Coordinates of C-alpha atoms in Angstrom, one line a residue:
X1 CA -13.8 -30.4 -7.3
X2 CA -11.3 -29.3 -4.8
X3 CA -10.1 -25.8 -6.2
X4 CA -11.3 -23.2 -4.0
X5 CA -12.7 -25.4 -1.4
X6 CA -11.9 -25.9 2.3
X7 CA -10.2 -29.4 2.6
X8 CA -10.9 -30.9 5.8
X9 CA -9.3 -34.3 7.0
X10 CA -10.8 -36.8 9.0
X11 CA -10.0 -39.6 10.9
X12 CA -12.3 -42.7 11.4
X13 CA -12.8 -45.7 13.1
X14 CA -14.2 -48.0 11.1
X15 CA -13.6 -51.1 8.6
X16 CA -12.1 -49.7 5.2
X17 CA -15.1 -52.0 3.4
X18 CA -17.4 -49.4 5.2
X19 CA -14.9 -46.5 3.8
X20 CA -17.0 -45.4 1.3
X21 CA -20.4 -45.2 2.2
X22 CA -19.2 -43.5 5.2
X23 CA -17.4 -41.0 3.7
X24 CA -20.4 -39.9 1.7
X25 CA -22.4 -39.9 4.8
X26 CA -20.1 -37.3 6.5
X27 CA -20.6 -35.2 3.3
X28 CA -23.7 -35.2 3.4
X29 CA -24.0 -34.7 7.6
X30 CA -21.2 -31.7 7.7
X31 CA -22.9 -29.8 4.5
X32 CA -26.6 -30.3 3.7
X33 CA -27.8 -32.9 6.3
X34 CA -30.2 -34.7 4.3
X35 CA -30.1 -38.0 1.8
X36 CA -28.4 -36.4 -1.5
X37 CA -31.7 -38.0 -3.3
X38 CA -34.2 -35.6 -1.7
X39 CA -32.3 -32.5 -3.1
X40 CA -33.9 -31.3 -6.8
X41 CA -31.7 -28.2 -6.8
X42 CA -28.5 -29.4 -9.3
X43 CA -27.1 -25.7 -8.1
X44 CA -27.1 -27.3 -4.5
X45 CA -25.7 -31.0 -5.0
X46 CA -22.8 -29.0 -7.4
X47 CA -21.5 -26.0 -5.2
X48 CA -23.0 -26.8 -1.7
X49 CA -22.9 -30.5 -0.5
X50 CA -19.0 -31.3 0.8
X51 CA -17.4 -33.3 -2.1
X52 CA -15.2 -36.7 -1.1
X53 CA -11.7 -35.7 -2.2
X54 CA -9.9 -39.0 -1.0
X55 CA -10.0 -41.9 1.5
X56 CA -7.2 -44.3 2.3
X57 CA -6.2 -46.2 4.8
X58 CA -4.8 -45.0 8.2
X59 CA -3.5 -47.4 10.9
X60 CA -6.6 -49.7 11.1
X61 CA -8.9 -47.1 10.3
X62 CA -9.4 -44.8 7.2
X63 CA -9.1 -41.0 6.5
X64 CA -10.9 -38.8 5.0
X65 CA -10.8 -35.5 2.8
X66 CA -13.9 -33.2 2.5
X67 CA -14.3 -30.6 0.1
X68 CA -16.4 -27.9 1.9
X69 CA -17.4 -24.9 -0.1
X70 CA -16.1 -21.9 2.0
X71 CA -19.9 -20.1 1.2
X72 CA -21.3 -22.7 3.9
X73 CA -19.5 -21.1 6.4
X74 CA -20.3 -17.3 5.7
X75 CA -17.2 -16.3 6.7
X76 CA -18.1 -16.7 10.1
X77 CA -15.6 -18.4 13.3
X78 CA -19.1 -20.3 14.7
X79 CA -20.1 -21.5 11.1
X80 CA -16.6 -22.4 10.7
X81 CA -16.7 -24.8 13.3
X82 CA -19.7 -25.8 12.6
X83 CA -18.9 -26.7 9.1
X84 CA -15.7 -28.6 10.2
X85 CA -16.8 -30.6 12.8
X86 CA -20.0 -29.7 14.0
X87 CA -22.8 -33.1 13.7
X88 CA -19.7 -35.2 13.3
X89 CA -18.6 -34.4 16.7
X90 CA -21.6 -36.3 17.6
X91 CA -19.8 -39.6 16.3
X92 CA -17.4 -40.5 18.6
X93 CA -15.6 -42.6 16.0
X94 CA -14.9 -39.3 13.9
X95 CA -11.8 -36.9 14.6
X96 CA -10.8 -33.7 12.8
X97 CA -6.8 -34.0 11.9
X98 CA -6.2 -30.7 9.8
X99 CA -7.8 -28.4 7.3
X100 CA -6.5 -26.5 4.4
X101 CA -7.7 -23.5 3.5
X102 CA -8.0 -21.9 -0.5
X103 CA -5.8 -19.0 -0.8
X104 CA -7.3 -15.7 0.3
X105 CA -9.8 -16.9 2.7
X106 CA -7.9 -16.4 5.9
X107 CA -8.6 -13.0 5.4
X108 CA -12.0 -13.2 6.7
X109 CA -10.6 -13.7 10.3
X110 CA -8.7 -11.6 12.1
X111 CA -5.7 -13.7 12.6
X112 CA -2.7 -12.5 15.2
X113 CA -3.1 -8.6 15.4
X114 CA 0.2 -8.0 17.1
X115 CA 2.3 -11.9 16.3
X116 CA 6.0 -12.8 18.2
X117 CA 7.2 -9.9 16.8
X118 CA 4.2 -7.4 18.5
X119 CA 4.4 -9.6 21.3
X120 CA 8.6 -9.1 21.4
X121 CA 8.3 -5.5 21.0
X122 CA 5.6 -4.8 24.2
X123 CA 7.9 -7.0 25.9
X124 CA 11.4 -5.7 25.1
X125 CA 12.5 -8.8 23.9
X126 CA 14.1 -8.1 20.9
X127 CA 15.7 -12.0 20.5
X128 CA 15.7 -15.3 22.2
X129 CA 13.0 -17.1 24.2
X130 CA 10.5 -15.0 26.4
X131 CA 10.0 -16.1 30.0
X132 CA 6.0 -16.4 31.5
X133 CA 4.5 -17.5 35.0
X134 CA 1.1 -17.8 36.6
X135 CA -0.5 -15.6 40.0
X136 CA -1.5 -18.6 41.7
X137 CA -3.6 -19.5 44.2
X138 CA -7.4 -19.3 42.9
X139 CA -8.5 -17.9 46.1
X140 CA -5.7 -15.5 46.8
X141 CA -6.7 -11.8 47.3
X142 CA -5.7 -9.1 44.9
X143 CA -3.6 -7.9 47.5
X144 CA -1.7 -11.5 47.5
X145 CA -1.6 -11.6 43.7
X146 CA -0.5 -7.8 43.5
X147 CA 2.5 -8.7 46.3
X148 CA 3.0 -11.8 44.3
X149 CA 3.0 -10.2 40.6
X150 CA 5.5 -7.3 42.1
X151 CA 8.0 -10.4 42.9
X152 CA 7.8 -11.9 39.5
X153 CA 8.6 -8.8 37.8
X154 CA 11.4 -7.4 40.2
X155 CA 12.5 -10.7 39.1
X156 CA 12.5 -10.1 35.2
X157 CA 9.7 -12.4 34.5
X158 CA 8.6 -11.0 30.5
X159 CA 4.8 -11.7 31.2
X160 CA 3.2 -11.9 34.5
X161 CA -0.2 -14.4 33.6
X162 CA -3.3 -14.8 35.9
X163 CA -3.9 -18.3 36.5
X164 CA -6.6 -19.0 34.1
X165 CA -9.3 -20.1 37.1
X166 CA -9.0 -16.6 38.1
X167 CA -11.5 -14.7 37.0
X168 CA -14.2 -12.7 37.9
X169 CA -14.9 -14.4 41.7
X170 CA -16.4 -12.7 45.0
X171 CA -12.6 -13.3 46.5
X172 CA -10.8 -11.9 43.8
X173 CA -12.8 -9.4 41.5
X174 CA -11.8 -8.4 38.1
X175 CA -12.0 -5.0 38.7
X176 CA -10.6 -4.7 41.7
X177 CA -7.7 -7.1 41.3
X178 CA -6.4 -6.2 37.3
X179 CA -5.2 -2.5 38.8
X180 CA -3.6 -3.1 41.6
X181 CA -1.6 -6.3 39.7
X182 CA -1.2 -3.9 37.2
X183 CA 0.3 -1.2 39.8
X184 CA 2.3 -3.4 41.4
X185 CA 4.2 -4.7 38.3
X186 CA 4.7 -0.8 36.6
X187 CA 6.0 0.0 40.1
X188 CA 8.4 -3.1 39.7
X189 CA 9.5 -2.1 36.2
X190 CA 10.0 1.8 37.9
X191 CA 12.4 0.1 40.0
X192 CA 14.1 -1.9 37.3
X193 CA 14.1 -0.3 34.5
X194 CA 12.2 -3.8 33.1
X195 CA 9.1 -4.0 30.7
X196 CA 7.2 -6.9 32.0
X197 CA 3.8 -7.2 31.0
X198 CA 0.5 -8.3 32.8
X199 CA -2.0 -10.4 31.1
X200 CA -5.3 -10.6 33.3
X201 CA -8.2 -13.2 32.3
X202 CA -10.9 -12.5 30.8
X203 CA -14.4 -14.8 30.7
X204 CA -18.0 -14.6 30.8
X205 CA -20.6 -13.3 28.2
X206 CA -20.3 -11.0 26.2
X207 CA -21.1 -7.8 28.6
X208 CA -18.3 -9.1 30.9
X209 CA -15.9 -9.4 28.8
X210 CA -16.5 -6.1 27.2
X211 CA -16.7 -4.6 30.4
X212 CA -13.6 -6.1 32.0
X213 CA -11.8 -5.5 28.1
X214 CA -12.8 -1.1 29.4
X215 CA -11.2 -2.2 33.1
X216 CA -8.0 -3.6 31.1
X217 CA -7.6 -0.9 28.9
X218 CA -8.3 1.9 31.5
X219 CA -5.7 -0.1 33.8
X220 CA -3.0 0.0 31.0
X221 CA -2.7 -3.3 30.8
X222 CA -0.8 -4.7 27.8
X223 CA -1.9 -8.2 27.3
X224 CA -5.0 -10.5 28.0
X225 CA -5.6 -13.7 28.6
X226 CA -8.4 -15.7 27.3
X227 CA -9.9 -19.7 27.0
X228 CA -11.4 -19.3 23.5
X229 CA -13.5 -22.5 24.2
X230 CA -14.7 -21.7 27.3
X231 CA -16.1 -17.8 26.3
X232 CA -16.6 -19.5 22.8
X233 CA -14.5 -18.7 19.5
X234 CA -16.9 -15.7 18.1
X235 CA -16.6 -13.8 21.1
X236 CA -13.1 -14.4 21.5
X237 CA -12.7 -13.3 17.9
X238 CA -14.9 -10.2 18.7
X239 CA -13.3 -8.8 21.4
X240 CA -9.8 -8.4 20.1
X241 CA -11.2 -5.2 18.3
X242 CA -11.8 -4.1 22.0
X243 CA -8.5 -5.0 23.7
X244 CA -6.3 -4.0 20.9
X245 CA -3.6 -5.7 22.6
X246 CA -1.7 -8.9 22.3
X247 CA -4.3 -12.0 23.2
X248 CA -2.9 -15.2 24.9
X249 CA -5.1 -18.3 24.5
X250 CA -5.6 -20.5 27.2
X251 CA -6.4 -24.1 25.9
X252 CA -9.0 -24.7 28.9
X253 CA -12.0 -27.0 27.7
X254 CA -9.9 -27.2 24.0
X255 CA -10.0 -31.3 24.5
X256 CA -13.3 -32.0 25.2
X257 CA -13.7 -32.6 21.2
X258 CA -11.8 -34.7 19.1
X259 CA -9.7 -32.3 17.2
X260 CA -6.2 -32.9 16.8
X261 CA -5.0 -30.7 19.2
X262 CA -2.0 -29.0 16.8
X263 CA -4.8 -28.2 14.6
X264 CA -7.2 -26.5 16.7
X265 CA -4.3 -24.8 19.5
X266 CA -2.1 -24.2 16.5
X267 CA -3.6 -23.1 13.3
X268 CA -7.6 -22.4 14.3
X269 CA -6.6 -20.5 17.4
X270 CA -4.3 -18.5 15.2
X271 CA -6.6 -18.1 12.6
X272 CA -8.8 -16.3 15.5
X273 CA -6.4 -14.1 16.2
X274 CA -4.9 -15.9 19.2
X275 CA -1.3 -13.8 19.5
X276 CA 0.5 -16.9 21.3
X277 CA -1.1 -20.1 22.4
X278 CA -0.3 -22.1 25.5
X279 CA -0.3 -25.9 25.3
X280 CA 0.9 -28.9 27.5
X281 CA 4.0 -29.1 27.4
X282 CA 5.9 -33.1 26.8
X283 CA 6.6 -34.9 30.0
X284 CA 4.4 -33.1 32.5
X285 CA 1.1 -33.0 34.1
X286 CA -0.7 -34.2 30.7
X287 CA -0.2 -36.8 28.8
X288 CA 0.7 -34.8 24.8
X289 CA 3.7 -36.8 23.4
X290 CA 6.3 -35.0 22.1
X291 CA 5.5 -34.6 18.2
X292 CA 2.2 -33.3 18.8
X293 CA 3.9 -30.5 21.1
X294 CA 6.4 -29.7 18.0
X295 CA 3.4 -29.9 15.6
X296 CA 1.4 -27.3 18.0
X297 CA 4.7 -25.1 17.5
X298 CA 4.8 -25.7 13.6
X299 CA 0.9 -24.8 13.4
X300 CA 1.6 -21.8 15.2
X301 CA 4.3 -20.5 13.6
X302 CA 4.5 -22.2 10.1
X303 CA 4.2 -19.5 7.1
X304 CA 0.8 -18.8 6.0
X305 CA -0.5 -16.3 3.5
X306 CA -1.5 -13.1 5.3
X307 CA -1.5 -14.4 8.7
X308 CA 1.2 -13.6 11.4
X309 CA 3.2 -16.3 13.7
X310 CA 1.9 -16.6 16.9
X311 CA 3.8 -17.5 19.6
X312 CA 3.8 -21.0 21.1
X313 CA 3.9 -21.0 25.2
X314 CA 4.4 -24.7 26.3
X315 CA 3.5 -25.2 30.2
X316 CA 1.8 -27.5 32.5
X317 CA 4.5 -28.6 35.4
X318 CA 7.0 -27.5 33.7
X319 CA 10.4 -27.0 35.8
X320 CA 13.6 -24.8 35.7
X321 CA 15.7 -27.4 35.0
X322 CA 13.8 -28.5 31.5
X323 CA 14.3 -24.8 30.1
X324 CA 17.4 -26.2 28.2
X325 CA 15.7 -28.8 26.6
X326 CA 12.6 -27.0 25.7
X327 CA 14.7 -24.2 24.2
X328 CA 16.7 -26.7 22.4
X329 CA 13.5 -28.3 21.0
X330 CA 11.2 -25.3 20.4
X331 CA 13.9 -22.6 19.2
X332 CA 14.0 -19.3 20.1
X333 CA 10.4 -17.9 18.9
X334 CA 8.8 -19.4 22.1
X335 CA 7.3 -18.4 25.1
X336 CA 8.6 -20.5 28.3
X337 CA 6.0 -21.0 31.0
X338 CA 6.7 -21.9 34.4
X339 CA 4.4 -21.6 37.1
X340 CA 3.9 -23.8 40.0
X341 CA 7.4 -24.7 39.5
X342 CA 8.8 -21.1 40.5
X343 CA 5.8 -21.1 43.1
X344 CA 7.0 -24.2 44.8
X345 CA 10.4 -22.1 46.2
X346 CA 8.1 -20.5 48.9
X347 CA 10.1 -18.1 50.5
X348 CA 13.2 -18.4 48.2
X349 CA 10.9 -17.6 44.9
X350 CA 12.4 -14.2 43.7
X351 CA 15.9 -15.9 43.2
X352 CA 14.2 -19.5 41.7
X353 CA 12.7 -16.8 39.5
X354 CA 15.8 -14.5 38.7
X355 CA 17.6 -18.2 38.3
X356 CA 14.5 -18.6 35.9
X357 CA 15.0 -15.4 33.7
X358 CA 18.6 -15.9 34.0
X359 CA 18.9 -19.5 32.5
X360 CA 16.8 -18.5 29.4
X361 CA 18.5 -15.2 28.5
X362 CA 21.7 -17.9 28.2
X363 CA 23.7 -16.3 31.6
X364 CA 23.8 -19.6 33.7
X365 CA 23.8 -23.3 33.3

C-alpha cells in the first residue's frame, strides 16, 4: 500500500492495547473524516482513505505511519498541511515526527530558489560560515535602524536582518524604513568594498506583502525575511515568485503545534522554498536540546531529489564567544546569528562586531 504514497509518522500518547484502533481512527480523521462503513465507493476506501503502514512502540507511547495518497493534497502547501496534521492537531496527544515523500513529488513546490550556494554568491561568501545580526529595537526609527544597519556592515556583518517584530508599524514604516536601511548599508559596502546584504521583514496579507515585495525590489534589496506561520505557508510560497531573491524564514509562531520542530523548520520550510531557516539555537534563550538543533541542520541541508540545501541560521542569545563551538558542531554550510549579543557592546559595538566577522572568517581566537 505504501508505493507512491506520502508516509507520515506520528507520535502518540496512549496505551499500546489502544494502538490499533487508534491508528485506524487517525486514518480515517487525516483522509476522509467519516466511519470507513458509511463509504460505498471501493474506488474511495482503495486510493483515498490514509492506509496504516506500521505501529510500534515508542518510549511509553506508540508511533504511527500513515499512508496518505499525495491526490488528497492537490499539490497544494495548505492541503499539505492539512493532510498531515490538520484535525489531528486537535488531539493534543498526537504529534507529527517526519514525513517521507514518493519520488517526484517535491516538484510540486517551489523548494529553495537560490540554496547556500545563491545565498553564498549574493553574499560573496565563497567558503566557510556566513555571519548574520538583527536591527533591534522594535520601536527604533528608520533613522536609528539605518545608523545602526550602516555600523553592522562597515563592520563586515554578511546579512544585516530586521528584527522579525519589525514590521510594518506607525514608528517604523515599511516603506519608509527598507530604503534608507537599504542606503545606508550600499553606502557602507561603497566604503568597504564589502557585499553585505539587507533582509527587511515582510508580513501581513497578501496585498501587504505584495506591496512591500514592489518596495523591496524597487529598493534593491537582496534578501527578505519572512515568518511563514505567521503570514501562513501558501502565501509565503506565493510570494517568492515576487521577491525573486533569497527568502529567510523566521520560525515565529512555528511551536504553537506539535510538529517536530526539525521537521517542519528543516524539511517543510525547505520544501516551501525557505532559502535558509533560523532556529534556536542549544544553550540559549529556549529550551531545543542539542540533537534536535543538529537534526534541524540535517533537514535543511540533507540531499533530496530536486530540492536545494538551504541554509541553517541557529540564533536566539547566542554570543561571540560560542561561534567556535557552533562552527565546530554545525560545519561550514551555516549561517551564524548574533544579535543582542553584538547589541549589548553599546558604544563599543562596531569592534564586538568586527571581533564577530573576524572570529568566524578563522583570523582570531
Amino acid at each position: 500500500m505504501s508505493a507512491g504514497r506520502i508516509l507520515a509518522t506520528y507520535r502518540i500518547a496512549a496505551s499500546e492495547s489502544e494502538s490499533r484502533v487508534r491508528a485506524e481512527s487517525l486514518a480515517a480523521e487525516q483522509s476522509v473524516e467519516m466511519p470507513l462503513a458509511a463509504i460505498a465507493d471501493k474506488r474511495i476506501l482503495s486510493d483515498i482513505v490514509a492506509s496504516v503502514e506500521s505501529i510500534r512502540p515508542h518510549a511509553g507511547e506508540f508511533e504511527v505511519v500513515l499512508g496518505i495518497a499525495p491526490a488528497t493534497t492537490g499539490n497544494e502547501a495548505s492541503q499539505l498541511m492539512n493532510m498531515l496534521f490538520g484535525n489531528c492537531s486537535l488531539q493534543p496527544e498526537v504529534e507529527l515526527v517526519d514525513v517521507a515523500f514518493p519520488p517526484g513529488y517535491e516538484k510540486a513546490f517551489p523548494g529553495p530558489r537560490f540554496g547556500i550556494d545563491g545565498i553564498r554568491v549574493a553574499a560573496g561568501v565563497e567558503s566557510g560560515p556566513l555571519t548574520c545580526t538583527a536591527l533591534k529595537p522594535q520601536g527604533s526609527s528608520p533613522a536609528e535602524l539605518a545608523t545602526l544597519a550602516r555600523t553592522f556592515a562597515l563592520a563586515g556583518i554578511d546579512v544585516i536582518k530586521d528584527d522579525h517584530g519589525i514590521a510594518n508599524q506607525a514608528f517604523c514604516p515599511f516603506a519608509e524604513r527598507v530604503p534608507a536601511v537599504q542606503r545606508a548599508i550600499a553606502d557602507a559596502n561603497r566604503e568597504t568594498g564589502g557585499r553585505t546584504i539587507y533582509a527587511p521583514t515582510l508580513s501581513g496579507g497578501g496585498r501587504s506583502l505584495s506591496e512591500q515585495a514592489r518596495v523591496a525590489k524597487d529598493s534593491a534589496v537582496k534578501m527578505a525575511l519572512i515568518a511563514p506561520m505567521l503570514v501562513g505557508i501558501p502565501a509565503f510560497v506565493e510570494i517568492q515568485v515576487d521577491l525573486d531573491i533569497p527568502v529567510m524564514a523566521h520560525p515565529a509562531f512555528a511551536g504553537a503545534g506539535r510538529i517536530a520542530p526539525a521537521l517542519l523548520l528543516g524539511k517543510l520550510f525547505r520544501l516551501f522554498g525557505a532559502d535558509a531557516t533560523i532556529f534556536p539555537n542549544h544553550g540559549g534563550r529556549f529550551s531545543f536540546s542539542r540533537a534536535t538543533c543538529m537534526a534541524i541542520a540535517e533537514a535543511a541541508r540533507a540531499p533530496w531529489e530536486h530540492v536545494r540545501a538551504a541554509l541553517p541560521v541557529p540564533a536566539g542569545g547566542m554570543t561571540v564567544e560560542r561561534v567556535d563551538e557552533m562552527i565546530q558542531g554545525y560545519g561550514p554550510d551555516t549561517m551564524l546569528l548574533i544579535g543582542g549579543g553584538l547589541l549589548s557592546a553599546k558604544d563599543k559595538l562596531v569592534d564586538r562586531a568586527r571581533e564577530f566577522v573576524a572570529k568566524v572568517r578563522g583570523r582570531i581566537g
